[in-house]
Short mmCIF file of C-alpha atoms in Angstrom, two decimals:
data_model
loop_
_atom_site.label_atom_id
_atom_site.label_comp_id
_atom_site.label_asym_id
_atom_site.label_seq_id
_atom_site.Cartn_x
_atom_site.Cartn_y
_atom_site.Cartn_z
CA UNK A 267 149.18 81.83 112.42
CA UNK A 268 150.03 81.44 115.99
CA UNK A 269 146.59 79.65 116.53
CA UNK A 270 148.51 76.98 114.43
CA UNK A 271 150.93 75.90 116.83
CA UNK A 272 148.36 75.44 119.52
CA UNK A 273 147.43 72.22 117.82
CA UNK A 274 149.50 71.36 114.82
CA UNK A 275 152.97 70.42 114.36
CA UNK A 276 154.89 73.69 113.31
CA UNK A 277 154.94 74.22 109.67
CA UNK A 278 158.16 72.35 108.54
CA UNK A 279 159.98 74.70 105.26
CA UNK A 280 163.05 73.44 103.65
CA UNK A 281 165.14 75.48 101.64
CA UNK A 282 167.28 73.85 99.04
CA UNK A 283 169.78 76.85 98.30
CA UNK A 284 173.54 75.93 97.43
CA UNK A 285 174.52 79.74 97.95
CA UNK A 286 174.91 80.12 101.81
CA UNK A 287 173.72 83.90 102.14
CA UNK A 288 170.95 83.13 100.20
CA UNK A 289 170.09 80.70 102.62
CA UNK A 290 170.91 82.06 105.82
CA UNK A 291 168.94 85.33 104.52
CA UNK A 292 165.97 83.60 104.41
CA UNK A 293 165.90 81.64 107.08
CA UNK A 294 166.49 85.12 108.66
CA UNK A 295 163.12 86.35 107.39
CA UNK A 296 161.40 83.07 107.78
CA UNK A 297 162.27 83.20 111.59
CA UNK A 298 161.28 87.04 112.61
CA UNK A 299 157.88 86.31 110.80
CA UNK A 300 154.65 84.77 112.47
CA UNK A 301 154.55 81.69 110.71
CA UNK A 302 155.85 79.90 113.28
CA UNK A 303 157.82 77.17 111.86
CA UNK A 304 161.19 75.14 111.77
CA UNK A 305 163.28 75.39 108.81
CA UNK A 306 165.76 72.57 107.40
CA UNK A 307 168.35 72.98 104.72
CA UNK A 308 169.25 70.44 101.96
CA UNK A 309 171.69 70.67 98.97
CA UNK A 310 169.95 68.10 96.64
CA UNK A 311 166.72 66.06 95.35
CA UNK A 312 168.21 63.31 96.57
CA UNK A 313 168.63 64.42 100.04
CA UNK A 314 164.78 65.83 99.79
CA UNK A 315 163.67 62.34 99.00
CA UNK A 316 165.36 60.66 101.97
CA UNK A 317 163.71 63.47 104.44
CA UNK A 318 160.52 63.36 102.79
CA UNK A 319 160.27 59.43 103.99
CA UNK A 320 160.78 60.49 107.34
CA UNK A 321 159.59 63.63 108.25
CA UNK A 322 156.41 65.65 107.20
CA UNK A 323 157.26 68.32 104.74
CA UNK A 324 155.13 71.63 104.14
CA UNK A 325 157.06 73.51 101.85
CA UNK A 326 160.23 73.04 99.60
CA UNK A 327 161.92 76.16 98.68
CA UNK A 328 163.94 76.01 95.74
CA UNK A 329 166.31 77.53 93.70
CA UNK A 330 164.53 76.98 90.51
CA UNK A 331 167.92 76.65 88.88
CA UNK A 332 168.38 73.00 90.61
CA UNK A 333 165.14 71.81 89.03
CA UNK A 334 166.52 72.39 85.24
CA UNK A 335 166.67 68.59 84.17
CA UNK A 336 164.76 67.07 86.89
CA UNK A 337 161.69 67.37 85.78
CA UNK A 338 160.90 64.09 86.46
CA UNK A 339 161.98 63.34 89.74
CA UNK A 340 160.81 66.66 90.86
CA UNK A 341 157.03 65.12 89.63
CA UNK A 342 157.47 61.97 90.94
CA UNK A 343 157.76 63.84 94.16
CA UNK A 344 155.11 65.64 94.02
CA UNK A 345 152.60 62.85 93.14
CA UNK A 346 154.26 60.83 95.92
CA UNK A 347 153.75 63.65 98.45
CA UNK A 348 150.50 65.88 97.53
CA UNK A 349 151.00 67.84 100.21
CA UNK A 350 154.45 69.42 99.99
CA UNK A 351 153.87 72.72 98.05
CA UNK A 352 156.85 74.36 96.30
CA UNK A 353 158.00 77.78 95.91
CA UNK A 354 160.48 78.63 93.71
CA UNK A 355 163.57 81.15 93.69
CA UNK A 356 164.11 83.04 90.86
CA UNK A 357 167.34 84.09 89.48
CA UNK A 358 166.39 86.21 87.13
CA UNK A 359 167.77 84.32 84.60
CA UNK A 360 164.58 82.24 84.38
CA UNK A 361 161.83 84.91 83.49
CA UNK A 362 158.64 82.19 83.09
CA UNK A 363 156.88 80.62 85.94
CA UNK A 364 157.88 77.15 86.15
CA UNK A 365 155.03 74.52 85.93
CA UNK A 366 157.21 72.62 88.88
CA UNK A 367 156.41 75.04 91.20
CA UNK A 368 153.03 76.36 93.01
CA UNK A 369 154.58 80.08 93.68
CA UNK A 370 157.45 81.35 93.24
CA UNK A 371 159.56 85.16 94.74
CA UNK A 372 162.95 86.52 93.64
CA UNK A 373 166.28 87.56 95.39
CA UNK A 374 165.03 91.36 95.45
CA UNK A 375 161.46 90.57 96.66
CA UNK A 376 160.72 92.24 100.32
CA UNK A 377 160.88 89.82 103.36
CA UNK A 378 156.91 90.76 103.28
CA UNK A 379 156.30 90.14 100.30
CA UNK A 380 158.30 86.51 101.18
CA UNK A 381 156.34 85.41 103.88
CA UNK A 382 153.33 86.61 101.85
CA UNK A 383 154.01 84.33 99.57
CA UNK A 384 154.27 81.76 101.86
CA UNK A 385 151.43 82.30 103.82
CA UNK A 386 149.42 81.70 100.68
CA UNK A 387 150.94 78.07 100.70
CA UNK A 388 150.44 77.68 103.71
CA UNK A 389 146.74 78.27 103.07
CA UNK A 390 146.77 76.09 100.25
CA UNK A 391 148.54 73.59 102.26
CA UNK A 392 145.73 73.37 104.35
CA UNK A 393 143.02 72.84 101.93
CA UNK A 394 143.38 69.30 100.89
CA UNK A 395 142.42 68.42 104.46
CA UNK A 396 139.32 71.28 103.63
CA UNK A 397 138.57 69.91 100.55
CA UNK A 398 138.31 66.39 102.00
CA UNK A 399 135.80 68.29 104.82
CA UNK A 400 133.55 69.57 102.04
CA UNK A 401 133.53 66.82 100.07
CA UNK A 402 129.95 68.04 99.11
CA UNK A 403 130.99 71.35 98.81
CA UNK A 404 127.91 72.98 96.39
CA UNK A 405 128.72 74.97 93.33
CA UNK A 406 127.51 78.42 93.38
CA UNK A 407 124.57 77.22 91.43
CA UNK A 408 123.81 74.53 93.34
CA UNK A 409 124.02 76.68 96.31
CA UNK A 410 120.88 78.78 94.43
CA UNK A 411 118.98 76.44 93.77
CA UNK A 412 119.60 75.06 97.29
CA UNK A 413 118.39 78.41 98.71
CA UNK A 414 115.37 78.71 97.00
CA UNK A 415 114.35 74.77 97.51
CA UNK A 416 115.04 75.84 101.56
CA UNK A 417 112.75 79.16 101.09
CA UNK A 418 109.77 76.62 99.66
CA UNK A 419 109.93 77.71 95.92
CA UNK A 420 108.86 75.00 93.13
CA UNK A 421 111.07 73.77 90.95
CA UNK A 422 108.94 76.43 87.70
CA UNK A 423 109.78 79.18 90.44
CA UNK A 424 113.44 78.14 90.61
CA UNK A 425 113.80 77.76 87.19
CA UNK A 426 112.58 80.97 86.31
CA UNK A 427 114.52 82.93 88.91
CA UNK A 428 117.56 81.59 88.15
CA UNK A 429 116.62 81.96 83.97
CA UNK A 430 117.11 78.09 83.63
CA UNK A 431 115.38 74.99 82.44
CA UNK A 432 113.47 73.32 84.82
CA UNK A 433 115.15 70.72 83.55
CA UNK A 434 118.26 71.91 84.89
CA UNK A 435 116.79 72.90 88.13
CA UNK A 436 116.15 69.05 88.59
CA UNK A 437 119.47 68.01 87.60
CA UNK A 438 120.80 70.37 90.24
CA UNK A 439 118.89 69.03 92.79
CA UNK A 440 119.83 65.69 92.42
CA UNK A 441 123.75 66.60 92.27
CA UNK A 442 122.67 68.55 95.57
CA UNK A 443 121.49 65.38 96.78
CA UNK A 444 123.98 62.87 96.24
CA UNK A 445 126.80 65.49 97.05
CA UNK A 446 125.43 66.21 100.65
CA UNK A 447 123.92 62.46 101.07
CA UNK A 448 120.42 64.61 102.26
CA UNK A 449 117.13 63.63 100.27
CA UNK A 450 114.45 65.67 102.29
CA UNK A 451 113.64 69.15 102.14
CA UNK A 452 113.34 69.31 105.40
CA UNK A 453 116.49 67.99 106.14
CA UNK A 454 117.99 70.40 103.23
CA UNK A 455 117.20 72.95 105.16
CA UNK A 456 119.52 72.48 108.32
CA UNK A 457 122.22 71.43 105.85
CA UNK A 458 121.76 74.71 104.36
CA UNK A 459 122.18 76.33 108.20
CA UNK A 460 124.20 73.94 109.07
CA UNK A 461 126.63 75.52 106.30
CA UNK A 462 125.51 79.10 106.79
CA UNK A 463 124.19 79.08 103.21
CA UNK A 464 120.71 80.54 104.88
CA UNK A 465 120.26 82.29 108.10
CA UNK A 466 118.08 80.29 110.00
CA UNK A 467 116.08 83.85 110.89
CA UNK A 468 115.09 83.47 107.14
CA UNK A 469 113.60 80.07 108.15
CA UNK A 470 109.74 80.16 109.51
CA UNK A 471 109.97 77.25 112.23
CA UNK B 282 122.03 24.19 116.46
CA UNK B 283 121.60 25.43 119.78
CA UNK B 284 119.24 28.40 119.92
CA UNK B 285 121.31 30.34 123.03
CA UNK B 286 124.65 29.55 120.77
CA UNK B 287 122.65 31.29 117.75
CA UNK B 288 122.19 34.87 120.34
CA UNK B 289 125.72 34.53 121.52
CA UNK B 290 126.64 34.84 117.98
CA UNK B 291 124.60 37.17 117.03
CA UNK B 292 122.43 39.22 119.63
CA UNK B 293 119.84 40.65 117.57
CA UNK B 294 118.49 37.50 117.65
CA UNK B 295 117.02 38.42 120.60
CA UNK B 296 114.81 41.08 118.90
CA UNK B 297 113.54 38.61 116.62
CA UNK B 298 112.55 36.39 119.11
CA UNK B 299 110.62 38.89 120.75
CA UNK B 300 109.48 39.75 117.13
CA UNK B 301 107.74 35.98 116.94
CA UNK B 302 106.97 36.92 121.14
CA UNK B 303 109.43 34.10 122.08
CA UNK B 304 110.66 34.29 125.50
CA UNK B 305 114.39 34.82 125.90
CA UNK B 306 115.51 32.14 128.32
CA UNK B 307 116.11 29.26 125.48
CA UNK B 308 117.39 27.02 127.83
CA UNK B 309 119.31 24.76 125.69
CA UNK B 310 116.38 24.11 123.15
CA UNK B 311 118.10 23.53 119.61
CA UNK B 312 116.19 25.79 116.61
CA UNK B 313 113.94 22.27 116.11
CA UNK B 314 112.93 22.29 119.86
CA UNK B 315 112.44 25.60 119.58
CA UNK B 316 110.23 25.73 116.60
CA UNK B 317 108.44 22.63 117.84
CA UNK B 318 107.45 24.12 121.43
CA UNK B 319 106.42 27.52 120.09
CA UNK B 320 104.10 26.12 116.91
CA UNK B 321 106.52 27.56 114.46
CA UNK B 322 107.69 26.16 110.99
CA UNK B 323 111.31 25.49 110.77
CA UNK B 324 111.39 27.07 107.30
CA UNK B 325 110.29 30.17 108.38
CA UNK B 326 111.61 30.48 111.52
CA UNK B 327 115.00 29.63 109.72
CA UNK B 328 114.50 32.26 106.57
CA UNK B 329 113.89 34.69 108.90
CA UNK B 330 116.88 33.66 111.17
CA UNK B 331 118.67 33.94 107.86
CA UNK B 332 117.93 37.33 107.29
CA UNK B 333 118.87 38.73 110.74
CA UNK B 334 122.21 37.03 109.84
CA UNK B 335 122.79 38.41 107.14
CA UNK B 336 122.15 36.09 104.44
CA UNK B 337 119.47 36.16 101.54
CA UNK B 338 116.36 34.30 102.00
CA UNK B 339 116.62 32.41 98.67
CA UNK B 340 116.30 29.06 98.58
CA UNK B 341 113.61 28.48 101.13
CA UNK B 342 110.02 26.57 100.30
CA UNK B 343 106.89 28.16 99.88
CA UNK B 344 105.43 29.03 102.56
CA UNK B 345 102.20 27.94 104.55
CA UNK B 346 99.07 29.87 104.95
CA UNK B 347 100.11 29.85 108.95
CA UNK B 348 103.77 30.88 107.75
CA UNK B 349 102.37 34.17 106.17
CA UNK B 350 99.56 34.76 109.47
CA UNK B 351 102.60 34.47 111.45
CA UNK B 352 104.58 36.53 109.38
CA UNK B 353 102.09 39.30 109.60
CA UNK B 354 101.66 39.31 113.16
CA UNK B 355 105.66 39.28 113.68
CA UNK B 356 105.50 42.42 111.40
CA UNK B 357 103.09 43.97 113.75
CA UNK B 358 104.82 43.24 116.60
CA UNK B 359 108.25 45.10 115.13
CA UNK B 360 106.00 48.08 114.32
CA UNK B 361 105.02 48.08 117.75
CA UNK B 362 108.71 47.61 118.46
CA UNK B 363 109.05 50.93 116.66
CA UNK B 364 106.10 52.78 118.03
CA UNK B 365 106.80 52.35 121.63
CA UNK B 366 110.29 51.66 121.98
CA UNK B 367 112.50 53.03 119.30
CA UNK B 368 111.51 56.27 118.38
CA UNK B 369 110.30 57.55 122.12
CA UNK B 370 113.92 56.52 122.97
CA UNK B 371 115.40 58.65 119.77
CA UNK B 372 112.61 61.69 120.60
CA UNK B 373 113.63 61.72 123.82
CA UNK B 374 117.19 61.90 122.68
CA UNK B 375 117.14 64.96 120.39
CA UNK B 376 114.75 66.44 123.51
CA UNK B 377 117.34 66.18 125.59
CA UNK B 378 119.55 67.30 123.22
CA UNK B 379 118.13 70.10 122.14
CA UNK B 380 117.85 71.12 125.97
CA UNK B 381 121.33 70.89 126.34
CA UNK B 382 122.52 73.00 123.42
CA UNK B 383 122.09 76.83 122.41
CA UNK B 384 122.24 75.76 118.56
CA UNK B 385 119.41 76.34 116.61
CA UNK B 386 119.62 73.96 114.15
CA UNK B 387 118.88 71.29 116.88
CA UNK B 388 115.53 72.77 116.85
CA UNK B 389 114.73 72.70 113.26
CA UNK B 390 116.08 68.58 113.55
CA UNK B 391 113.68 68.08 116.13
CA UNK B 392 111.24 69.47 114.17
CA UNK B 393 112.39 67.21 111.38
CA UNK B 394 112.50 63.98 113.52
CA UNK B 395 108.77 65.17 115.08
CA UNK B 396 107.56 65.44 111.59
CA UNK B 397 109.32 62.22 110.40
CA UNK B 398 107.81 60.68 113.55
CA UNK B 399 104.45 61.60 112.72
CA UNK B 400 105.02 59.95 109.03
CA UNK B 401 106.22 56.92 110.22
CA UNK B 402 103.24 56.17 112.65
CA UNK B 403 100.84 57.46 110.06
CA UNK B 404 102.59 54.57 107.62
CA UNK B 405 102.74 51.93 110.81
CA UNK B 406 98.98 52.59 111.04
CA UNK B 407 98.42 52.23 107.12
CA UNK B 408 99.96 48.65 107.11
CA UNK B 409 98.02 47.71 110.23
CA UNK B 410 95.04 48.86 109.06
CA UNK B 411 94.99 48.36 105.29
CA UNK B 412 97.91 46.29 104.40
CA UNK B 413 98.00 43.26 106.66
CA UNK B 414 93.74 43.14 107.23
CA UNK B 415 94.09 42.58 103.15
CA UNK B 416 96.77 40.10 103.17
CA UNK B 417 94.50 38.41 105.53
CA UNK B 418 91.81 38.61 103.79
CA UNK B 419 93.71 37.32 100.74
CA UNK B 420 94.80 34.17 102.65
CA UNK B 421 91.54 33.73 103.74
CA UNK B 422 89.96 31.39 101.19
CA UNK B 423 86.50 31.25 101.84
CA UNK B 424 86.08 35.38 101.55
CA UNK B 425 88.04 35.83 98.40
CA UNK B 426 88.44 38.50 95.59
CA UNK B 427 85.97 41.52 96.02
CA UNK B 428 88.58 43.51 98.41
CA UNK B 429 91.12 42.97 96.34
CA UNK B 430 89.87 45.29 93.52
CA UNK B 431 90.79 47.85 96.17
CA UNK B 432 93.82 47.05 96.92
CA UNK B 433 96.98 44.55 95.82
CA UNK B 434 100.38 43.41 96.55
CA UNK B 435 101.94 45.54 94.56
CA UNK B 436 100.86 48.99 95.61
CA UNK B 437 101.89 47.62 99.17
CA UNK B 438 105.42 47.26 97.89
CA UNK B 439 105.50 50.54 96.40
CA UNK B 440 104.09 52.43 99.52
CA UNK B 441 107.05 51.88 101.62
CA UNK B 442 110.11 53.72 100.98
CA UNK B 443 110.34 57.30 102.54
CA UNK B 444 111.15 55.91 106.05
CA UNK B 445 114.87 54.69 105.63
CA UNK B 446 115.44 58.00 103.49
CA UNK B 447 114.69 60.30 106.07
CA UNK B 448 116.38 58.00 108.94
CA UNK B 449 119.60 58.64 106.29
CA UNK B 450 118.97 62.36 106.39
CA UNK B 451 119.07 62.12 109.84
CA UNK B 452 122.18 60.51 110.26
CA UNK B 453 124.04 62.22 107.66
CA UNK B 454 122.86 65.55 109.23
CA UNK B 455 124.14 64.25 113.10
CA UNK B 456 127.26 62.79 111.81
CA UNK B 457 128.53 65.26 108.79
CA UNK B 458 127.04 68.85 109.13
CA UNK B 459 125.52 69.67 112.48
CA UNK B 460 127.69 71.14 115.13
CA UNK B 461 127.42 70.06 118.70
CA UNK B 462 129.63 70.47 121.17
CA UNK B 463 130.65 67.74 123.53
CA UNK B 464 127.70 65.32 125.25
CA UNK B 465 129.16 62.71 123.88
CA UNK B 466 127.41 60.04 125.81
CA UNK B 467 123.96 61.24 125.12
CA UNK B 468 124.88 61.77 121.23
CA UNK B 469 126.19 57.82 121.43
CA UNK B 470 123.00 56.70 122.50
CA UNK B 471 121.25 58.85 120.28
CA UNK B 472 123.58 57.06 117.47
CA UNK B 473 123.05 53.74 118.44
CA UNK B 474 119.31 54.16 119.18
CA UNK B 475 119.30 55.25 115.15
CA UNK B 476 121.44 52.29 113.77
CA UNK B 477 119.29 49.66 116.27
CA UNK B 478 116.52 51.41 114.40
CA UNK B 479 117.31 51.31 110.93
CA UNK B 480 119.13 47.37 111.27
CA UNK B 481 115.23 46.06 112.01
CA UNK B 482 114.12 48.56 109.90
CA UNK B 483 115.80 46.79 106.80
CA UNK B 484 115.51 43.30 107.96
CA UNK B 485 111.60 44.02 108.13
CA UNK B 486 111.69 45.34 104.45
CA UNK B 487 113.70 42.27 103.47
CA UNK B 488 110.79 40.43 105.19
CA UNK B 489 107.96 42.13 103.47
CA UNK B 490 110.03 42.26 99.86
CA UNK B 491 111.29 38.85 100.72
CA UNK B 492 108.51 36.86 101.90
CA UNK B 493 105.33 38.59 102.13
CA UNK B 494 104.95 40.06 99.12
CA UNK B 495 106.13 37.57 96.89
CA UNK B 496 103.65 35.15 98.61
CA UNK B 497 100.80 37.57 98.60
CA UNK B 498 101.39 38.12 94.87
CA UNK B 499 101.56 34.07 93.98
CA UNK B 500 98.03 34.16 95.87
CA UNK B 501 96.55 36.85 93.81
CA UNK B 502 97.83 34.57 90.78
CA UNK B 503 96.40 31.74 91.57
CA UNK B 504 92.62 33.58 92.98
CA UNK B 505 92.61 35.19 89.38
CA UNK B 506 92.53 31.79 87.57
#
């Protein structure tokens, strides 16, 4: 967490809580944690939207109470801002998850279990800029087949290790292919060290 | 058009000149002049031109029996281009590179480049030695069909292909997956060395696709009459 500060701009939470003790209880907790962050408060959607324009938002938390009826602005948000992840308060009065928010804790939660929670979103927070890295992330399968193509099996060898169709091991390959933009086997290979899918002692140079 | 106004605009002009073993000091010869003095036909000199430039080479006449000698030996000057020049300067490159770096991937690319290397020469050395002595052949009237039961236009096109793949590999491995640290100025050159390498690269498939092959093919036709 700390390595985050080093070369990002702090995590930015806002809590949009009516109740003041609510509020200031968190932001209690937020600020003796590691996350290392700044927190804002906010009364309303509307005021949310108007920050939002301005200023990078990580993570809304929100009395789930204030979303009841605002469904749709609360989505329209969302799709405007991908990023923002939202964790809800519960009440208690509200047992099921809502589908508006990514996690959600309750007044009676520990402050551990809190920043817990939020260090998850954080996580996830990150991972668009991840998922854009590994564009050509491999499915597991993919990532077999990969392995054996690096360790020089044929395609019949694949197949049968892996209990598919050749046919399948082709199709695979291909995928492979246009996912990592790499044709060659040989250049396979250091993709597949490159992304410490093999250990290149494994690999006879 | 003036011939130096053609390189301002675009400089790899200059490597087709040497291509057609023009000198580079133009003076202010326009393309005419220029085409005139060195014993070149306009149309060719201008389809080509085309090509470097960017645009198709539709639309040009057929071409001479001296237009497709010349073309051949222009293609065997780029693959000398490539031979001596381009891919020492890239080996070289990923020597020094893998000098300069603990990572052992860099090894295994060298490897790959050294193998690549070896493929490409192997294919330079096919086209010398098989490809362009048939063409030659082919254009050369009085000798005619026997050699050609060997060989044709069309397994030529087909034979060529593996060479920009692997240059892709290469490239997508330096720029996407593997880690180096720093050296940025030798990894530039090593960069720019690649793109130089693959821009003549595809203008000298456009030229075979383009103009050799389609000529050596109307040839054939007109031989099997």
């Amino acid at each position: 967490m700390r390595e985050r500060s080093m070369y990002k701009s702090p995590l930015h939470i806002v809590i949009m809580e009516s109740s003041r003790i609510i509020y200031e209880g968190l932001q209690a907790i937020i600020c003796q944690s590691e996350l290392g962050c700044r927190t804002s408060r906010i009364e309303t959607l509307e005021e949310l939207s108007v920050m939002l324009g301005t200023t990078k938002v990580d993570i809304l938390i929100a009395n789930q109470l204030q979303f009841v009826n605002r469904e749709k602005e609360i989505r329209k948000i969302r799709k405007a801002h991908p990023t923002l992840s939202v964790a809800g308060i519960e009440s208690g009065i509200m047992q099921k998850q809502s589908v508006l928010t990514d996690t959600s804790f309750t007044l009676y939660d520990s402050a551990e279990h809190i920043i817990h929670t939020l260090e998850k979103l954080e996580r996830k927070n990150q991972s668009p800029a991840l998922l854009n890295n590994e564009s050509d992330s491999l499915t597991k399968r993919e990532i077999e087949v990969l392995t054996g193509l690096v360790n020089g099996m044929l395609n019949k060898e694949i197949a049968d290790a892996l209990n598919i169709s050749i046919h399948t091991v082709v199709r695979h390959r291909k995928n492979i292919t246009v996912k990592t933009g790499i044709r060659s086997q040989s250049g396979l290979t250091i993709y597949a060290i490159s992304k410490k899918i093999v250990e290149i002692e494994d690999i006879e140079i | 058009m003036r011939m130096a106004d053609l390189i301002d605009a675009n400089p790899n002009l200059l490597l087709m000149l040497q291509h057609f073993n023009i000198d580079f000091r133009v003076s202010d010869q326009t393309v005419m002049q220029l085409c005139g003095s060195q014993d070149i036909s306009e149309n060719l000199f201008v389809s080509i031109a085309n090509l470097y430039n960017g645009f198709g080479a539709k639309g040009h006449q057929p071409f001479t029996r001296k237009d497709m000698l010349q073309v051949i030996e222009f293609l065997k000057r780029s693959h000398n281009y490539y031979r001596w020049d381009k891919y020492p300067q890239i080996s070289s490159y990923i020597r020094q590179l893998q000098e300069d770096h603990a990572e052992k991937e860099l090894r295994l690319l060298e490897k790959f480049f050294n193998e690549y290397f070896t493929e490409v020469l192997d294919h330079l050395d096919y086209e010398d030695n098989v490809a362009f002595p048939y063409f030659i052949t082919l254009l050369d009237r009085e000798k005619r069909a026997e050699e050609g039961e060997l060989y044709s236009s069309k397994e030529y096109s087909e034979h060529h292909t593996d060479i920009e793949l692997k240059l892709q590999d290469l490239k997508n491995l330096l720029l996407k997956y593997v880690k180096i640290d720093g050296d940025l100025d030798l990894r530039r050159k090593l960069f720019f060395a690649l793109y130089e390498l693959e821009y003549d690269l595809y203008i000298h498939s456009l030229i075979e696709e383009s103009i050799l092959i389609p000529s050596g093919v109307s040839i054939e036709r007109a031989q099997h009459v």
